[in-house]
mmCIF file of C-alpha atoms in Angstrom:
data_model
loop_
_atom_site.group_PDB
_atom_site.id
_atom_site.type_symbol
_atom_site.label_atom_id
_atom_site.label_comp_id
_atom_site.label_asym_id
_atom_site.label_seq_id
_atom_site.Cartn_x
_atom_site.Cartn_y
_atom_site.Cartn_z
ATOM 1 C CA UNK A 1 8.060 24.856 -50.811
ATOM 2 C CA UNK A 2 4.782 25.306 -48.548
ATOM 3 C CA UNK A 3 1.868 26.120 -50.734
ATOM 4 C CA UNK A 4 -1.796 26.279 -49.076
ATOM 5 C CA UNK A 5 -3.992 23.854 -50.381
ATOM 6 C CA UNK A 6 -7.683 22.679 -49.320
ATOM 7 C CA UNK A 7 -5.855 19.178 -48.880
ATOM 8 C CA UNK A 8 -3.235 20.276 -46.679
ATOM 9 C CA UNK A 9 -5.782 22.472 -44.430
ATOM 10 C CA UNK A 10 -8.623 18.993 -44.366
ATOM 11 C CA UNK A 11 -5.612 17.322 -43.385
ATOM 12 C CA UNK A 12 -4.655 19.391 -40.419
ATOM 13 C CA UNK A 13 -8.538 19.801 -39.352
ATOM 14 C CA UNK A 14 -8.194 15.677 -39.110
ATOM 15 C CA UNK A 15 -5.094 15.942 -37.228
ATOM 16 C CA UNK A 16 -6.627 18.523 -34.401
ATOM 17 C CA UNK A 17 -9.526 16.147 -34.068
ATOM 18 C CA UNK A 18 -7.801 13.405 -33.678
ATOM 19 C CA UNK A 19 -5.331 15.173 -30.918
ATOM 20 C CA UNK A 20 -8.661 16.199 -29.411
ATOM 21 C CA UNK A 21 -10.379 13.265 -29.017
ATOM 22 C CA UNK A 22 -6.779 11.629 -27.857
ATOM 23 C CA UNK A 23 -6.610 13.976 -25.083
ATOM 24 C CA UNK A 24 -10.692 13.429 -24.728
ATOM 25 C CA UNK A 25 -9.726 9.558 -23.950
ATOM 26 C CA UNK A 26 -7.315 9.770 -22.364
ATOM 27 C CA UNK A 27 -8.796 11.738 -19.417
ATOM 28 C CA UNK A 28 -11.949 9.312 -19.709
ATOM 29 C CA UNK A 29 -9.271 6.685 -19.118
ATOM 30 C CA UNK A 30 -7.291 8.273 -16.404
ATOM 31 C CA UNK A 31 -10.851 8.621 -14.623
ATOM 32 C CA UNK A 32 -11.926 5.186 -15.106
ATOM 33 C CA UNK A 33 -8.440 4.046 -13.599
ATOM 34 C CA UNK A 34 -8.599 5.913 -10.843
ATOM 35 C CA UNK A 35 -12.355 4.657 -10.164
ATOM 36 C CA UNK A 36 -11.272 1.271 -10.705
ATOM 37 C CA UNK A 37 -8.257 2.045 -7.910
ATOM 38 C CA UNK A 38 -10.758 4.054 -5.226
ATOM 39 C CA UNK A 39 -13.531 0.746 -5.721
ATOM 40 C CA UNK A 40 -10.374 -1.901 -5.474
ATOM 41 C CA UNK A 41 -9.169 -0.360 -2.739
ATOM 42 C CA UNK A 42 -12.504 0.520 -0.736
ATOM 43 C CA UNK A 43 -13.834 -3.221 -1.400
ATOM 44 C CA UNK A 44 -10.257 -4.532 0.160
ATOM 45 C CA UNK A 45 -10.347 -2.785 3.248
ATOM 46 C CA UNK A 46 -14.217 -3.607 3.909
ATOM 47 C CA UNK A 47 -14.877 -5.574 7.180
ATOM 48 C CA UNK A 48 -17.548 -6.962 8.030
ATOM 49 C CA UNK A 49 -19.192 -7.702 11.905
ATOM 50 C CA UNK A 50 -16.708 -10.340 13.185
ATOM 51 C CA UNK A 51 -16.644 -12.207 16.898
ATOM 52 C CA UNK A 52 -13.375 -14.192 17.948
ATOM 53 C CA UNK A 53 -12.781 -16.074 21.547
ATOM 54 C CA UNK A 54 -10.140 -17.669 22.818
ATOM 55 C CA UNK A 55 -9.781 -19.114 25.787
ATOM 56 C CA UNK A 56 -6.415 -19.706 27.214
ATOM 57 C CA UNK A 57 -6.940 -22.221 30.318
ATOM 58 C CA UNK A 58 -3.896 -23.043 32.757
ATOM 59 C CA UNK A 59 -5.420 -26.144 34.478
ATOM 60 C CA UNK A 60 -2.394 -26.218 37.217
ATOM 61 C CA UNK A 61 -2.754 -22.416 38.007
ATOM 62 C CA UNK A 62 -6.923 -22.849 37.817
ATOM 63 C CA UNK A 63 -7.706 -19.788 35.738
ATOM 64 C CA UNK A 64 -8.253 -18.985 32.336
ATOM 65 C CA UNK A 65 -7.670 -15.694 30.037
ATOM 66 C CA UNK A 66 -10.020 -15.050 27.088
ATOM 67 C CA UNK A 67 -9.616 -13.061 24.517
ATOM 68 C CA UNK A 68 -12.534 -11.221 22.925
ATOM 69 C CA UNK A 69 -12.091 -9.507 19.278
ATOM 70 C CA UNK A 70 -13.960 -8.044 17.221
ATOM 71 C CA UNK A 71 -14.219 -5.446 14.389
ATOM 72 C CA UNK A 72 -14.194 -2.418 17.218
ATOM 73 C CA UNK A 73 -12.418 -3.831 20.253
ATOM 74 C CA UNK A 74 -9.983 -6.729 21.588
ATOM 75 C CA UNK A 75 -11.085 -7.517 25.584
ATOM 76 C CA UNK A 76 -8.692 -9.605 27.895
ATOM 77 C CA UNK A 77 -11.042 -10.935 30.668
ATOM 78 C CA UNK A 78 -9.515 -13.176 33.241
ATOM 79 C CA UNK A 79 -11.302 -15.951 35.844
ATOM 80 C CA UNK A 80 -10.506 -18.827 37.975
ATOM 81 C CA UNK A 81 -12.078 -21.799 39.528
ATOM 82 C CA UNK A 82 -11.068 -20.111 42.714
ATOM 83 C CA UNK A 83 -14.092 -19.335 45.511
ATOM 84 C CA UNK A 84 -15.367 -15.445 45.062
ATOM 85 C CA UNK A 85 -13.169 -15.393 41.444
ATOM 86 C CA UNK A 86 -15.551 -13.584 38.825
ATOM 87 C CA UNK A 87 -14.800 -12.826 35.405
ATOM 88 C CA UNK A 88 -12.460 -9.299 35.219
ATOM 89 C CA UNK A 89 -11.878 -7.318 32.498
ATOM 90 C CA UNK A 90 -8.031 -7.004 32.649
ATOM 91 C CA UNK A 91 -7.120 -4.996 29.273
ATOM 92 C CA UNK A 92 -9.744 -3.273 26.550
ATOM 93 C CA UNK A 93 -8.530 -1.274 23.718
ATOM 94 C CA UNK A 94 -10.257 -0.176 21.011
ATOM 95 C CA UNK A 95 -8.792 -1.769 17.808
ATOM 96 C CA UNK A 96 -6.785 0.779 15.151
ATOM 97 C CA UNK A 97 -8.333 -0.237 12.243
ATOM 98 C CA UNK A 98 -5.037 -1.382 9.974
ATOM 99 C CA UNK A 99 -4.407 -3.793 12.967
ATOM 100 C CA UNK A 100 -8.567 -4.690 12.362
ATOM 101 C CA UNK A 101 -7.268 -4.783 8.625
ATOM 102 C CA UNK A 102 -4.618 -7.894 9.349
ATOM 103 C CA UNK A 103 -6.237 -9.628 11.271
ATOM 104 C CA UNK A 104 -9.442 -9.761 9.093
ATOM 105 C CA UNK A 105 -7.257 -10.474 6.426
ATOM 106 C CA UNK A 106 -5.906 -13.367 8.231
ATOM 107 C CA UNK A 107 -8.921 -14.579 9.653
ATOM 108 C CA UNK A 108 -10.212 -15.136 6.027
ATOM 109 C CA UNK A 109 -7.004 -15.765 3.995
ATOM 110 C CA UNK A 110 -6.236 -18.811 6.590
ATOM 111 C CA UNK A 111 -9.769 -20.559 6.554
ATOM 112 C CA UNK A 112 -9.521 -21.649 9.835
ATOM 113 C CA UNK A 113 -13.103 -23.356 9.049
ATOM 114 C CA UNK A 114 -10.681 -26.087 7.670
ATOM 115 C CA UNK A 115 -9.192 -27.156 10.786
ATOM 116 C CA UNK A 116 -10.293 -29.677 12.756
ATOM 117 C CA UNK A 117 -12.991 -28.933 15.814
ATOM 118 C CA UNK A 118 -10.077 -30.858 17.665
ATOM 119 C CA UNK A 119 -6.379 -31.591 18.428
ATOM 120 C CA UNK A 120 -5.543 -33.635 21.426
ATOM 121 C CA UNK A 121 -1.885 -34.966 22.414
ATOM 122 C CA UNK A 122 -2.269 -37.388 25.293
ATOM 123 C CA UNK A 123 -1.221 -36.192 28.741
ATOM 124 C CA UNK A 124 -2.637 -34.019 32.209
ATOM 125 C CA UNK A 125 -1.525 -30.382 31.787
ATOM 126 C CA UNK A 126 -0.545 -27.901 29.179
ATOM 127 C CA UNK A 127 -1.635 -25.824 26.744
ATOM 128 C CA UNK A 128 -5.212 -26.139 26.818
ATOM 129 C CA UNK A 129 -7.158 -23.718 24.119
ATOM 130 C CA UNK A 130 -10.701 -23.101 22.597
ATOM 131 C CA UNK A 131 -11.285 -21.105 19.566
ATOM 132 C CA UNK A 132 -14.491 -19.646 18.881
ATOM 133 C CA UNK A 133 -14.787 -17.451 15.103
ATOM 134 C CA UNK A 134 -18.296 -16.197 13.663
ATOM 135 C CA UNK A 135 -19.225 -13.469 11.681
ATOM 136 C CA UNK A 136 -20.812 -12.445 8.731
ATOM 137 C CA UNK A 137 -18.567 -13.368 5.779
ATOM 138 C CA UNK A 138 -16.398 -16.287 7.879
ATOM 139 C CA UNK A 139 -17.694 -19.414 8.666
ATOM 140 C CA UNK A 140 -18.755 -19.932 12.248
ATOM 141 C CA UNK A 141 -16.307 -22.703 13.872
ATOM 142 C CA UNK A 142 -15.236 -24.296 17.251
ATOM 143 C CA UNK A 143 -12.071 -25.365 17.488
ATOM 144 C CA UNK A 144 -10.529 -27.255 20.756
ATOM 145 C CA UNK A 145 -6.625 -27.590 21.059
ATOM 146 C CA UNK A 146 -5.288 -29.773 23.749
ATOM 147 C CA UNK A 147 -1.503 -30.119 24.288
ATOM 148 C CA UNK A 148 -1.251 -29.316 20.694
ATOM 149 C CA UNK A 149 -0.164 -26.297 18.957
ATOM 150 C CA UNK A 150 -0.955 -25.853 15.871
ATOM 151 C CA UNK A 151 1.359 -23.931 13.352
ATOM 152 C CA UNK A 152 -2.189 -21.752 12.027
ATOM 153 C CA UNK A 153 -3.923 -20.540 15.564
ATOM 154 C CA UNK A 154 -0.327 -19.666 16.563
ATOM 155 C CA UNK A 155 -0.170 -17.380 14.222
ATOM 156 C CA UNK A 156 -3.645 -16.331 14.657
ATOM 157 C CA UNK A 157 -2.047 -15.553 18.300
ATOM 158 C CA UNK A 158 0.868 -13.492 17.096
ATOM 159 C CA UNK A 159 -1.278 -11.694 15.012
ATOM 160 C CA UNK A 160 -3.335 -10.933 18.337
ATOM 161 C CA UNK A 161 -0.398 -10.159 20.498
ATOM 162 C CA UNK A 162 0.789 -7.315 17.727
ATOM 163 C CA UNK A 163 -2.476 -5.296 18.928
ATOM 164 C CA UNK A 164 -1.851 -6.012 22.917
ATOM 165 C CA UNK A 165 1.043 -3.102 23.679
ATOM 166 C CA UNK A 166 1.191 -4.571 27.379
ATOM 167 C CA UNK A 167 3.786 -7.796 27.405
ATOM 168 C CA UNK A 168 2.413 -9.468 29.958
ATOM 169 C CA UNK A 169 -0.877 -9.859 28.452
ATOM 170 C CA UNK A 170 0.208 -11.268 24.939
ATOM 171 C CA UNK A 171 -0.655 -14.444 24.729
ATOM 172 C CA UNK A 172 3.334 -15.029 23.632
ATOM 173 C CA UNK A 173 4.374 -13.298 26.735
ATOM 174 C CA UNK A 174 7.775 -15.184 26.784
#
């Protein structure tokens, strides 16, 4: 049988604070989560002022391609060792950032400061590349690739050519 007592009515008082204050923390916790998730999130898809140039030269055809990349825009400018050649602008987009995104990512998930400043295989033509990278959180480095490709900057370039929509200027046009 149910009889009212002062014990039985202190003891439901506890319970109802206790509920309260459960439900009390565990909004303060849902809050904090979500804070912690916004912050995570916003820190992670931060990028910083970033400059990257590669040069593409094709000594037998006497011109070069360079790409120019950067937190707002990827340029394609093209020039030759030809008389009246002059550096052309050939493609210019303005970078989506989630494409600005992956290749930040990459850029600092690869540390490409790491590599050599050069990689020569012995011979007179071929692939014939210099990387430039600078900005404020990577490390500035020069980086010279001779008849060499190297498994990293190829996938820098990949990377690159998933931004260029026209074929025939990715650098993996083939």
């Amino acid at each position: 049988s149910f009889r009212k007592s002062s014990h039985t009515n202190t003891q439901l008082s506890l319970y109802i604070n206790v509920v309260h204050n459960m439900k009390n923390l565990i909004g303060q916790i849902i809050i904090l989560t979500l804070a912690f998730i916004i912050v995570g999130c916003q820190s992670e898809s931060q990028i910083d002022n970033f400059n990257l140039e590669i040069r593409d030269f094709d000594g037998s055809q006497g011109y070069w391609l360079t790409y120019k990349i950067n937190q707002d825009s990827l340029k394609i400018h093209y020039n030759c060792d030809f008389e009246n050649c002059k550096d052309t602008i050939l493609h210019s987009i303005k970078m989506d950032k989630r494409r600005v995104q992956k290749l930040y990512s990459f850029l600092k998930e690869n540390r490409l400061d790491t590599l050599k400043k050069r990689y020569l295989n012995e011979g007179y033509d071929g692939l014939n590349l210099q990387v430039k990278i600078s900005g404020d959180s990577l490390y500035d480095k020069r980086i010279s690739l001779q008849r060499y490709r190297h498994p990293i900057i190829e996938n820098l370039m990949t990377e690159i050519d998933k931004s260029i929509e026209v074929k025939k200027y990715k650098y993996h046009r083939y």
